[in-house]
Coordinates of C-alpha atoms in Angstrom, one line a residue:
Chain A
M1 CA 129.6 126.6 116.0
S2 CA 126.7 125.6 118.2
L3 CA 125.3 127.7 121.0
L4 CA 124.1 124.6 122.8
Q5 CA 125.9 121.3 122.3
I6 CA 124.7 118.1 124.0
E7 CA 127.0 115.1 123.5
D8 CA 126.2 111.5 124.7
L9 CA 124.1 112.9 127.6
Q10 CA 123.0 110.4 130.2
V11 CA 120.7 111.1 133.1
S12 CA 119.6 108.5 135.6
Y13 CA 117.0 108.6 138.3
R14 CA 117.5 106.6 141.4
R15 CA 114.7 104.5 142.8
A16 CA 114.7 102.9 146.2
G17 CA 114.6 99.1 145.8
H18 CA 114.6 99.2 142.0
P19 CA 117.3 99.5 139.3
D20 CA 118.1 103.1 138.2
V21 CA 116.1 104.4 135.3
M22 CA 118.2 105.9 132.6
A23 CA 115.7 108.5 131.3
V24 CA 118.2 110.0 128.9
A25 CA 120.6 107.3 127.6
G26 CA 123.2 108.9 125.3
A27 CA 121.4 111.7 123.5
D28 CA 123.1 114.1 121.1
L29 CA 121.6 117.5 120.1
S30 CA 122.8 120.9 119.1
V31 CA 121.2 124.3 118.7
A32 CA 122.9 126.9 116.5
P33 CA 122.7 130.7 117.2
G34 CA 119.3 132.1 116.2
E35 CA 118.0 128.6 115.4
I36 CA 114.6 127.2 116.4
V37 CA 114.9 123.5 117.2
G38 CA 111.8 121.4 117.9
L39 CA 112.2 118.3 120.1
V40 CA 109.4 115.7 119.8
G41 CA 108.6 112.3 121.1
E42 CA 106.0 110.3 123.1
T43 CA 105.4 110.7 126.8
G44 CA 108.2 109.1 128.8
C45 CA 110.8 109.4 126.1
G46 CA 113.0 111.7 128.2
K47 CA 112.3 115.1 126.5
S48 CA 111.8 116.9 129.8
T49 CA 114.7 115.3 131.5
L50 CA 116.9 116.3 128.6
A51 CA 115.6 119.9 129.0
R52 CA 116.3 120.0 132.7
A53 CA 119.8 118.7 132.2
C54 CA 120.5 121.4 129.6
L55 CA 119.4 124.0 132.1
G56 CA 121.6 122.6 134.9
L57 CA 118.5 121.6 136.9
L58 CA 119.6 117.9 136.9
R59 CA 123.0 116.4 137.3
P60 CA 123.9 114.2 134.3
S61 CA 125.4 110.8 135.0
G62 CA 127.4 110.9 131.8
G63 CA 128.1 113.0 128.7
T64 CA 128.4 116.7 128.4
V65 CA 126.3 119.9 127.9
H66 CA 128.0 123.0 126.6
F67 CA 126.4 126.4 126.4
D68 CA 128.2 129.1 124.6
G69 CA 131.4 127.1 124.7
A70 CA 131.4 126.5 128.5
P71 CA 130.1 123.4 130.3
V72 CA 126.7 123.8 132.0
T73 CA 127.3 123.0 135.7
P74 CA 124.4 121.7 137.8
L75 CA 122.8 124.4 139.9
G76 CA 123.1 124.3 143.7
R77 CA 122.1 126.8 146.2
R78 CA 124.1 129.6 144.7
P79 CA 122.9 131.9 141.9
R80 CA 123.3 130.7 138.3
P81 CA 126.9 131.3 137.2
A82 CA 127.3 134.4 135.0
A83 CA 128.2 132.3 132.0
Q84 CA 124.8 130.7 132.0
R85 CA 122.7 133.7 132.6
R86 CA 121.9 134.0 128.9
L87 CA 120.2 130.6 129.2
Q88 CA 116.5 131.0 130.1
M89 CA 113.5 128.7 130.3
I90 CA 109.8 128.6 129.9
F91 CA 107.9 125.8 131.6
Q92 CA 104.6 124.1 130.8
D93 CA 102.6 125.3 133.7
P94 CA 102.7 129.1 134.1
F95 CA 100.7 128.7 137.3
A96 CA 103.7 127.0 138.9
S97 CA 106.6 128.9 137.3
L98 CA 105.5 132.4 138.4
N99 CA 105.8 133.5 142.0
S100 CA 102.2 133.9 143.0
R101 CA 103.1 136.3 145.9
R102 CA 105.1 138.9 143.9
R103 CA 103.8 141.5 141.4
V104 CA 104.3 140.7 137.7
G105 CA 106.5 143.9 137.3
A106 CA 108.8 142.8 140.1
Q107 CA 109.4 139.4 138.5
I108 CA 110.2 140.8 135.1
G109 CA 112.3 143.4 136.8
D110 CA 114.5 140.7 138.3
A111 CA 115.2 139.3 134.9
L112 CA 116.0 142.8 133.6
R113 CA 118.7 143.2 136.2
L114 CA 120.3 139.8 135.3
N115 CA 122.0 141.2 132.2
P116 CA 122.6 144.9 131.1
S117 CA 119.5 146.0 129.2
P118 CA 118.2 149.3 127.9
T119 CA 114.6 148.0 128.1
T120 CA 111.9 148.5 130.7
V121 CA 109.3 146.2 132.3
G122 CA 106.5 148.2 130.5
E123 CA 108.1 147.6 127.1
W124 CA 108.3 143.9 127.6
L125 CA 104.7 143.7 128.8
T126 CA 103.6 145.6 125.6
R127 CA 105.7 143.4 123.4
V128 CA 103.9 140.2 124.7
G129 CA 100.5 141.9 124.2
L130 CA 99.7 142.9 127.8
P131 CA 99.0 146.4 129.1
E132 CA 101.7 148.2 131.0
S133 CA 99.4 148.3 134.0
A134 CA 99.8 144.5 134.3
A135 CA 103.1 145.2 136.2
G136 CA 101.2 146.1 139.3
R137 CA 99.1 143.0 139.4
Y138 CA 99.6 139.5 140.7
P139 CA 99.8 136.3 138.5
H140 CA 96.4 135.0 139.8
E141 CA 94.7 137.9 138.1
F142 CA 95.6 136.5 134.7
S143 CA 94.4 133.6 132.5
G144 CA 96.6 130.7 131.6
G145 CA 97.5 132.2 128.2
Q146 CA 98.3 135.6 129.8
R147 CA 100.5 134.0 132.4
Q148 CA 102.4 132.3 129.7
R149 CA 102.9 135.7 128.1
I150 CA 104.3 137.0 131.4
A151 CA 106.6 134.0 131.6
I152 CA 107.8 134.8 128.0
A153 CA 108.3 138.4 128.9
R154 CA 110.3 137.4 131.9
A155 CA 112.5 135.0 130.0
L156 CA 113.2 137.5 127.2
A157 CA 113.8 140.4 129.6
A158 CA 117.0 138.6 130.8
Q159 CA 118.5 139.2 127.2
P160 CA 119.0 135.4 126.7
S161 CA 120.8 133.9 123.8
L162 CA 118.8 130.6 124.2
I163 CA 115.4 129.8 125.6
V164 CA 114.5 126.2 126.5
A165 CA 110.7 125.9 126.4
D166 CA 109.3 122.7 127.8
E167 CA 105.7 122.1 126.4
P168 CA 105.0 125.8 126.7
I169 CA 101.6 125.6 125.1
A170 CA 100.4 122.1 126.2
A171 CA 98.5 123.5 129.2
L172 CA 96.7 126.1 127.2
D173 CA 93.3 126.2 125.5
A174 CA 93.3 125.4 121.8
S175 CA 92.7 129.0 120.8
A176 CA 95.5 130.3 123.0
Q177 CA 98.0 127.7 121.8
A178 CA 98.4 129.2 118.3
Q179 CA 98.6 132.7 119.8
I180 CA 101.3 131.8 122.3
A181 CA 103.3 129.7 119.9
N182 CA 103.3 132.6 117.4
L183 CA 104.3 135.1 120.0
L184 CA 107.2 133.0 121.3
V185 CA 108.5 132.3 117.8
D186 CA 108.1 135.9 116.5
L187 CA 109.9 137.4 119.6
A188 CA 112.7 134.8 119.4
R189 CA 113.2 135.6 115.7
S190 CA 113.1 139.4 116.2
E191 CA 115.5 139.2 119.2
G192 CA 117.8 136.6 117.5
V193 CA 117.3 134.2 120.4
S194 CA 117.7 130.5 119.8
L195 CA 114.8 128.3 120.9
L196 CA 114.7 124.7 122.0
F197 CA 110.9 124.0 121.7
I198 CA 109.9 120.7 123.3
S199 CA 106.5 119.4 122.5
H200 CA 104.5 116.2 122.0
D201 CA 102.6 118.1 119.3
L202 CA 104.3 117.4 116.0
A203 CA 102.0 119.6 114.0
I204 CA 103.0 122.7 115.9
V205 CA 106.7 121.8 115.7
R206 CA 106.4 121.3 112.0
Q207 CA 105.0 124.8 111.7
I208 CA 107.6 126.7 113.7
A209 CA 110.9 124.8 113.9
D210 CA 113.9 125.2 111.6
R211 CA 115.1 121.8 112.6
T212 CA 113.4 118.9 114.3
A213 CA 114.8 116.3 116.6
V214 CA 112.9 113.1 117.3
M215 CA 113.5 111.4 120.6
Y216 CA 112.7 107.8 121.5
L217 CA 113.4 106.1 124.9
G218 CA 116.2 108.4 126.0
R219 CA 117.9 108.7 122.6
V220 CA 117.7 111.3 119.8
V221 CA 116.9 109.0 116.9
E222 CA 116.7 111.5 114.0
T223 CA 117.5 115.2 113.4
G224 CA 117.1 117.2 110.3
P225 CA 115.6 120.3 108.7
T226 CA 111.9 120.2 109.6
A227 CA 110.5 120.1 106.1
E228 CA 112.9 117.4 104.9
L229 CA 112.3 115.3 108.0
W230 CA 108.6 115.6 107.7
D231 CA 108.5 114.8 103.9
T232 CA 111.1 112.0 104.0
P233 CA 111.4 110.7 107.5
A234 CA 114.5 108.4 107.7
H235 CA 113.7 106.7 111.0
P236 CA 110.8 104.3 111.2
Y237 CA 109.8 106.0 114.5
S238 CA 109.7 109.4 112.9
S239 CA 107.6 108.0 110.1
A240 CA 105.2 106.4 112.6
L241 CA 104.8 109.6 114.6
I242 CA 104.1 111.6 111.4
G243 CA 101.6 109.0 110.2
A244 CA 99.7 109.1 113.5
V245 CA 98.9 112.8 113.3
P246 CA 95.3 113.2 112.2
R247 CA 95.0 115.5 109.2
P248 CA 92.3 118.1 109.0
D249 CA 91.6 117.6 105.3
G250 CA 88.1 116.3 105.5
L251 CA 89.1 113.1 103.7
H252 CA 88.0 110.8 106.5
R253 CA 91.3 109.1 106.7
L254 CA 92.1 107.2 109.9
P255 CA 95.6 108.0 111.4
D256 CA 98.1 105.2 111.4
E257 CA 98.5 103.2 114.6
L258 CA 101.8 102.4 116.2
P259 CA 101.1 99.3 118.3
G260 CA 102.6 98.9 121.8
D261 CA 103.8 101.4 124.4
V262 CA 107.1 103.0 125.0
P263 CA 109.0 100.3 127.0
D264 CA 110.1 100.8 130.6
P265 CA 113.3 102.8 130.4
A266 CA 114.6 100.8 133.4
S267 CA 114.9 97.7 131.1
P268 CA 115.2 99.0 127.5
P269 CA 115.2 96.4 124.7
P270 CA 118.6 95.3 123.5
G271 CA 119.9 96.4 120.1
C272 CA 117.8 99.2 118.6
R273 CA 115.5 100.5 121.3
F274 CA 112.7 100.8 118.8
H275 CA 112.9 97.3 117.3
P276 CA 110.0 95.6 119.2
R277 CA 107.6 98.2 117.8
C278 CA 109.2 98.7 114.5
P279 CA 107.3 97.6 111.4
V280 CA 110.4 97.2 109.3
A281 CA 112.7 95.6 111.9
F282 CA 115.0 92.8 110.8
D283 CA 117.3 90.3 112.7
R284 CA 120.2 92.6 113.2
C285 CA 118.0 95.2 114.9
A286 CA 117.6 93.0 118.0
T287 CA 121.3 92.8 118.7
E288 CA 123.1 95.8 117.2
D289 CA 122.8 99.3 118.6
P290 CA 122.5 101.5 115.6
P291 CA 125.2 104.2 115.3
A292 CA 124.5 107.7 114.3
I293 CA 124.6 108.1 110.5
T294 CA 125.1 111.6 109.1
W295 CA 124.4 112.8 105.6
Q296 CA 124.6 116.5 104.9
D297 CA 122.5 118.2 107.6
R298 CA 120.6 115.1 108.7
T299 CA 121.4 112.4 111.3
V300 CA 119.6 109.2 112.0
R301 CA 120.2 106.1 114.1
C302 CA 118.8 103.2 112.1
L303 CA 120.5 100.2 110.6
L304 CA 118.6 100.7 107.3
H305 CA 120.9 103.5 106.4
T306 CA 124.6 103.3 105.6
E307 CA 127.3 105.8 106.4
G308 CA 128.5 107.8 103.4
E309 CA 125.3 107.2 101.4
P310 CA 122.3 109.5 101.1
L311 CA 119.4 108.9 103.6
H312 CA 116.2 107.5 102.1
A313 CA 112.7 107.9 103.4
I314 CA 111.2 105.0 105.4
N315 CA 107.5 104.7 105.0
Chain B
M1 CA 65.1 107.5 111.8
S2 CA 67.5 109.0 114.3
L3 CA 68.7 107.3 117.4
L4 CA 68.9 110.6 119.3
D5 CA 66.9 113.7 118.4
V6 CA 67.6 116.8 120.5
S7 CA 65.7 120.0 119.9
D8 CA 65.7 123.4 121.5
L9 CA 68.0 122.4 124.3
R10 CA 68.7 125.1 126.8
V11 CA 70.8 124.8 129.9
L12 CA 70.9 127.6 132.5
L13 CA 73.7 127.4 135.0
P14 CA 73.7 129.1 138.4
T15 CA 76.3 131.8 138.8
A16 CA 76.9 134.7 141.2
D17 CA 74.7 136.8 138.8
G18 CA 71.8 134.3 138.8
L19 CA 71.0 131.7 136.1
Q20 CA 73.0 132.2 132.9
P21 CA 72.5 130.4 129.6
A22 CA 75.4 128.0 129.0
V23 CA 73.5 126.2 126.2
D24 CA 71.0 128.5 124.4
G25 CA 68.7 126.6 122.1
V26 CA 70.6 123.8 120.3
G27 CA 69.3 120.9 118.3
F28 CA 71.1 117.9 117.0
T29 CA 70.6 114.3 115.9
V30 CA 72.6 111.2 115.9
G31 CA 71.8 108.4 113.5
E32 CA 72.3 104.6 113.8
R33 CA 76.0 103.7 113.4
E34 CA 76.9 107.3 113.1
I35 CA 79.9 109.2 114.5
V36 CA 78.9 112.7 115.2
G37 CA 81.6 115.3 116.0
V38 CA 81.0 118.2 118.3
A39 CA 83.7 121.0 117.9
G40 CA 84.2 124.2 119.8
E41 CA 86.5 125.9 122.3
S42 CA 86.3 125.2 126.0
G43 CA 83.3 127.0 127.5
S44 CA 81.3 126.8 124.3
G45 CA 78.7 124.5 125.9
K46 CA 79.5 121.3 124.1
T47 CA 80.2 119.2 127.2
I48 CA 77.4 120.6 129.3
S49 CA 74.8 119.9 126.6
M50 CA 75.7 116.3 126.6
L51 CA 75.8 116.1 130.4
A52 CA 72.3 117.7 130.4
L53 CA 71.0 114.7 128.4
L54 CA 72.0 112.4 131.2
G55 CA 70.8 114.5 134.0
L56 CA 74.4 115.2 135.1
T57 CA 74.2 119.0 135.3
P58 CA 75.3 120.7 138.5
P59 CA 72.7 121.4 141.3
G60 CA 70.6 124.5 140.6
A61 CA 70.9 124.2 136.8
R62 CA 67.7 124.4 134.7
V63 CA 67.4 122.3 131.6
T64 CA 64.6 122.7 129.0
G65 CA 63.9 121.3 125.5
S66 CA 63.4 117.7 124.4
A67 CA 65.7 114.8 123.7
G68 CA 64.0 111.8 121.9
F69 CA 65.8 108.6 122.5
G70 CA 64.2 105.1 122.0
G71 CA 60.7 106.5 122.1
Q72 CA 61.1 108.5 125.3
D73 CA 62.2 112.0 126.2
L74 CA 65.5 111.8 128.1
L75 CA 64.9 115.2 129.7
A76 CA 61.6 114.0 131.2
L77 CA 63.1 110.9 132.8
K78 CA 63.8 110.8 136.6
G79 CA 65.1 108.4 139.2
K80 CA 65.3 104.8 138.2
A81 CA 64.1 105.3 134.6
L82 CA 67.0 107.8 134.1
R83 CA 69.5 105.5 135.8
D84 CA 68.4 102.6 133.6
V85 CA 69.3 104.7 130.5
R86 CA 72.4 106.1 131.9
G87 CA 75.2 103.6 131.8
R88 CA 73.1 101.0 130.0
S89 CA 71.8 102.6 126.8
I90 CA 74.0 105.7 126.8
A91 CA 77.5 105.5 128.1
V92 CA 80.1 108.2 128.6
V93 CA 83.9 108.3 128.4
F94 CA 85.8 111.4 129.7
Q95 CA 89.2 113.0 128.9
D96 CA 90.9 111.6 132.0
P97 CA 90.2 107.9 132.3
M98 CA 91.1 108.1 136.0
T99 CA 87.8 110.1 136.5
S100 CA 86.0 106.9 135.7
L101 CA 88.4 104.3 137.2
H102 CA 88.8 103.8 140.9
P103 CA 92.5 103.7 141.7
M104 CA 92.2 101.1 144.5
L105 CA 89.9 98.5 142.9
T106 CA 91.0 95.9 140.4
I107 CA 90.0 96.3 136.8
G108 CA 87.9 93.1 137.1
R109 CA 86.0 94.4 140.0
Q110 CA 85.2 97.7 138.2
L111 CA 84.3 96.0 135.0
T112 CA 81.9 93.6 136.6
E113 CA 80.1 95.9 139.0
H114 CA 77.8 97.7 136.6
V115 CA 77.1 94.7 134.3
R116 CA 76.0 92.8 137.4
H117 CA 73.8 95.7 138.4
H118 CA 72.3 96.5 135.0
L119 CA 72.2 93.0 133.4
G120 CA 71.9 90.9 136.6
L121 CA 74.8 88.6 135.6
S122 CA 76.3 86.1 138.0
K123 CA 79.8 86.8 139.2
R124 CA 81.3 84.2 136.9
A125 CA 79.3 85.4 133.9
A126 CA 80.2 89.0 134.7
L127 CA 84.0 88.1 134.7
D128 CA 83.6 86.4 131.4
R129 CA 81.9 89.4 130.0
A130 CA 84.7 91.7 131.4
A131 CA 87.4 89.6 129.8
E132 CA 85.5 89.7 126.5
L133 CA 85.2 93.5 126.8
L134 CA 89.0 93.9 127.4
D135 CA 89.6 91.7 124.4
L136 CA 87.3 93.9 122.3
V137 CA 89.3 97.0 123.1
R138 CA 92.5 95.1 122.5
I139 CA 94.0 94.9 126.0
P140 CA 96.7 92.2 125.8
D141 CA 96.1 89.2 128.2
P142 CA 92.5 90.2 129.2
R143 CA 92.2 87.5 131.9
G144 CA 95.4 88.6 133.6
A145 CA 94.4 92.3 133.3
L146 CA 91.3 91.7 135.4
G147 CA 93.4 91.2 138.5
R148 CA 95.5 94.4 138.0
Y149 CA 95.0 98.0 139.1
P150 CA 94.6 101.1 137.0
H151 CA 98.1 102.4 137.8
Q152 CA 99.6 99.3 136.3
F153 CA 98.5 100.5 132.8
S154 CA 99.6 103.3 130.6
G155 CA 97.4 106.3 129.8
G156 CA 96.3 104.8 126.5
M157 CA 95.5 101.4 128.0
R158 CA 93.5 103.1 130.8
Q159 CA 91.5 105.0 128.2
R160 CA 90.8 101.6 126.5
I161 CA 89.7 100.2 129.8
A162 CA 87.4 103.1 130.4
I163 CA 85.9 102.5 127.0
A164 CA 85.5 98.8 127.8
M165 CA 83.7 99.7 131.0
A166 CA 81.4 102.1 129.0
L167 CA 80.6 99.3 126.6
G168 CA 79.8 96.8 129.4
C169 CA 76.0 96.9 128.9
S170 CA 76.2 97.1 125.0
P171 CA 75.0 100.7 124.9
D172 CA 73.4 102.1 121.7
L173 CA 75.2 105.5 122.1
L174 CA 78.6 106.4 123.4
I175 CA 79.4 109.9 124.4
A176 CA 83.2 110.4 124.2
D177 CA 84.3 113.8 125.7
E178 CA 87.8 114.7 124.5
P179 CA 88.8 111.0 124.9
T180 CA 92.3 111.4 123.3
T181 CA 93.2 115.0 124.3
A182 CA 95.6 113.9 127.0
L183 CA 97.2 111.1 124.9
D184 CA 100.2 111.0 122.5
V185 CA 99.4 111.0 118.8
T186 CA 100.4 107.4 118.4
V187 CA 98.1 106.3 121.2
Q188 CA 95.4 108.7 120.0
A189 CA 95.5 107.0 116.6
G190 CA 94.8 103.6 118.3
I191 CA 91.8 105.0 120.2
L192 CA 90.3 106.6 117.0
R193 CA 90.7 103.3 115.1
L194 CA 89.0 101.5 118.0
L195 CA 86.0 103.9 118.0
D196 CA 85.7 103.5 114.2
R197 CA 85.8 99.7 114.6
L198 CA 83.2 99.7 117.3
R199 CA 80.9 101.7 115.0
T200 CA 81.5 99.5 112.0
E201 CA 81.6 96.1 113.7
N202 CA 79.4 96.6 116.8
G203 CA 76.9 99.1 115.4
L204 CA 77.7 101.7 118.1
S205 CA 76.7 105.3 117.6
I206 CA 79.1 107.8 118.9
I207 CA 79.1 111.5 119.9
L208 CA 82.8 112.6 119.8
I209 CA 83.4 115.9 121.6
T210 CA 86.8 117.5 120.8
H211 CA 88.4 120.9 119.9
D212 CA 90.7 119.0 117.5
L213 CA 89.3 119.3 114.0
G214 CA 92.0 116.9 112.7
V215 CA 90.6 114.2 115.0
L216 CA 87.0 114.9 113.8
S217 CA 88.2 114.9 110.1
S218 CA 89.5 111.4 110.5
V219 CA 86.5 109.7 112.1
A220 CA 83.3 111.8 112.2
D221 CA 80.6 111.6 109.6
R222 CA 78.9 114.9 110.5
L223 CA 79.9 117.9 112.6
Y224 CA 78.3 120.4 114.9
V225 CA 80.4 123.5 115.6
Y226 CA 79.5 125.2 118.9
Y227 CA 80.2 128.8 119.7
A228 CA 79.0 130.5 123.0
G229 CA 76.3 128.0 123.7
R230 CA 74.8 127.8 120.2
I231 CA 75.5 125.7 117.1
V232 CA 76.9 128.0 114.4
E233 CA 77.5 125.5 111.6
T234 CA 76.6 121.8 110.9
G235 CA 76.9 119.4 108.0
A236 CA 79.0 116.6 106.6
T237 CA 82.5 116.6 107.9
S238 CA 84.3 116.7 104.6
G239 CA 82.1 119.7 103.5
I240 CA 82.8 121.7 106.7
I241 CA 86.5 121.0 106.7
Q242 CA 87.1 121.6 103.1
Q243 CA 84.7 124.5 102.7
P244 CA 83.8 126.1 106.0
R245 CA 81.1 128.7 105.7
H246 CA 80.9 130.2 109.1
P247 CA 83.6 132.8 109.9
Y248 CA 84.2 131.1 113.2
T249 CA 84.7 127.7 111.6
Q250 CA 87.1 129.3 109.1
G251 CA 89.0 130.8 112.0
L252 CA 89.2 127.4 113.8
L253 CA 90.7 125.8 110.7
R254 CA 93.1 128.6 110.1
A255 CA 94.3 128.3 113.8
L256 CA 95.4 124.7 113.1
P257 CA 99.0 124.0 112.3
R258 CA 98.9 123.0 108.6
A259 CA 101.6 123.0 106.0
E260 CA 100.0 125.4 103.5
D261 CA 99.5 128.4 105.8
G262 CA 100.9 129.4 109.2
L263 CA 99.1 129.4 112.5
T264 CA 96.6 132.2 112.3
P265 CA 94.9 132.5 115.7
I266 CA 91.4 133.9 116.0
G267 CA 91.7 137.4 117.6
G268 CA 90.1 138.0 121.0
T269 CA 88.7 135.4 123.4
P270 CA 85.4 133.6 123.6
P271 CA 82.8 135.3 125.7
S272 CA 82.3 134.1 129.3
L273 CA 79.1 132.8 130.8
G274 CA 76.6 135.7 131.3
A275 CA 78.6 138.0 129.0
V276 CA 77.6 136.8 125.6
P277 CA 77.4 139.7 123.1
A278 CA 74.0 140.6 121.6
G279 CA 73.2 139.7 118.1
C280 CA 75.6 137.1 116.7
A281 CA 77.8 136.1 119.6
F282 CA 80.9 135.9 117.4
H283 CA 80.5 139.4 115.8
P284 CA 83.1 141.2 118.0
R285 CA 85.8 138.7 116.7
C286 CA 84.5 138.5 113.2
A287 CA 86.3 140.1 110.2
F288 CA 83.1 140.1 108.1
A289 CA 80.8 141.6 110.8
E290 CA 78.3 144.3 109.7
A291 CA 76.2 146.7 111.7
S292 CA 73.3 144.2 111.7
C293 CA 75.4 141.4 113.2
A294 CA 75.4 143.3 116.6
V295 CA 71.6 143.4 116.6
D296 CA 70.1 140.4 114.9
R297 CA 70.7 136.9 116.3
P298 CA 71.3 134.6 113.4
E299 CA 69.2 131.4 113.3
L300 CA 70.6 128.1 112.0
V301 CA 69.4 128.0 108.4
D302 CA 70.6 125.3 106.0
G303 CA 73.3 124.3 108.5
L304 CA 74.7 127.8 108.9
A305 CA 74.0 130.5 111.5
C306 CA 75.4 133.5 109.6
P307 CA 73.4 135.6 107.2
I308 CA 76.5 137.0 105.6
N309 CA 78.0 133.7 104.5
P310 CA 81.5 134.9 103.6
L311 CA 82.1 132.0 101.3
V312 CA 79.5 133.2 98.9
R313 CA 80.7 136.8 99.1
S314 CA 84.4 136.4 98.7

């Protein structure tokens, strides 16, 4: 039973004078209770759009998003429905997501009132490594890393069962990235909260996620347990992403290049969306849209695999 | 014989509390066809020491030391002599290519302006040169690209164009400041391969500034590790990455996501300008620190500014 279940999700953006852009074009993803799922992919692949649709911040043009068994309805002017209050979010830019004119304590206090909770603002500040006195201060008095700690405290104070974190460490200094990633994961684990961790940084996701989902041009092309996906990537795109990560091993090894850019989502290539950049594409790839092939706990959309047979690594 | 030989470089920056040292006595060299990596956290002085070489420090800053380049001292150059070096012999590429590209001028116009200025080429010759440069950095359809604007290219392509512009006057040295930080790994891989190819095929020397030791591991020959305005460790890349000697370098490597061990961040935060601790600047964050570390400032000896040398001890 999944806590978050996304099926065939489609989200389009309207553009005046241009065809609609389908940023998410039939994506499937699930997050189980207590699970940490990493969602990776290049800029423009639709990761953030998918996150916003999960949270009800965008209206899908097709498909469904279910949270805790109930459909997620797009938010309007009214408060978030009670059924979705255990769904919380952390954004990339803590400068934008915190209210700059309210004290930190008041903002965490709002979250505490959302769901019955025996905890206090001071306890949450302590748990994210800030002094209790921070409650009386304003967001501008803190550094980027500290503000992201406040955002984490606010999300967790609402007693969520799932947190969607969209690039939560991308805007931080290198030294703060590891600290904040560790903090978020440790707290999610100790509270039993599921985490959908969206990042373009594969190395971080490899380190923290139980399961990894790889997204390309609006589709989730591969999902699987992180270690297996990393060791034996079944989709050529996953393989290319992994090969492009520079390794700090001192061996002077140049990372592998993936030629070309992500195509314009307004006019995606026919067949497999990755075929124009794929090093192992063959004739069928240009015409057939690859179906999802599942073997045990892994799923891949690539014509090199056959339903009912074990997946093999593509290198 | 080094292409660039910097010694005892100090940069004092104006702050509310008067001049404060952002770079406090660093020395480094760059050889012919060498890629030299400069690592460190933001605020460690790595960018400002490169800008100082080109006379690009903010008004009120004071720069001392020497920087031998092609028989002259860069830090003694002024006016036209400095402008002739800057952009011609030494070129710079920044993290955000849009800082060096004008959004409302065509790529062709931007790529020809400085080659016409520095090299005195005719308009037609300059356009030929521009197309040649775009081809060198692997921009598809170079001739067609000359008539387009920066927004019509992706982030990775823009960075390639910024590199093409930097290469316009065939510089001897390219300073690349976090050139791939804002890019996806797939695009980053292409830029790193391009830098490596420019070194191998065009004989370019490169200073690559980045906090990403993975990037440096893949292309840099030698490394300088900055902390709080000083160099704490230097040597061949493979040696430093495989056997880091300075506790700070060890911390940087442990903070990287790697399969073997989890993310282990360095505790504390780097000191801010004007509040650098006495003795070894890293001692408040160092697990090996002894009483003497808070008093004696370690000098760089045999590529290491740490008298304790935890590698030998543990």
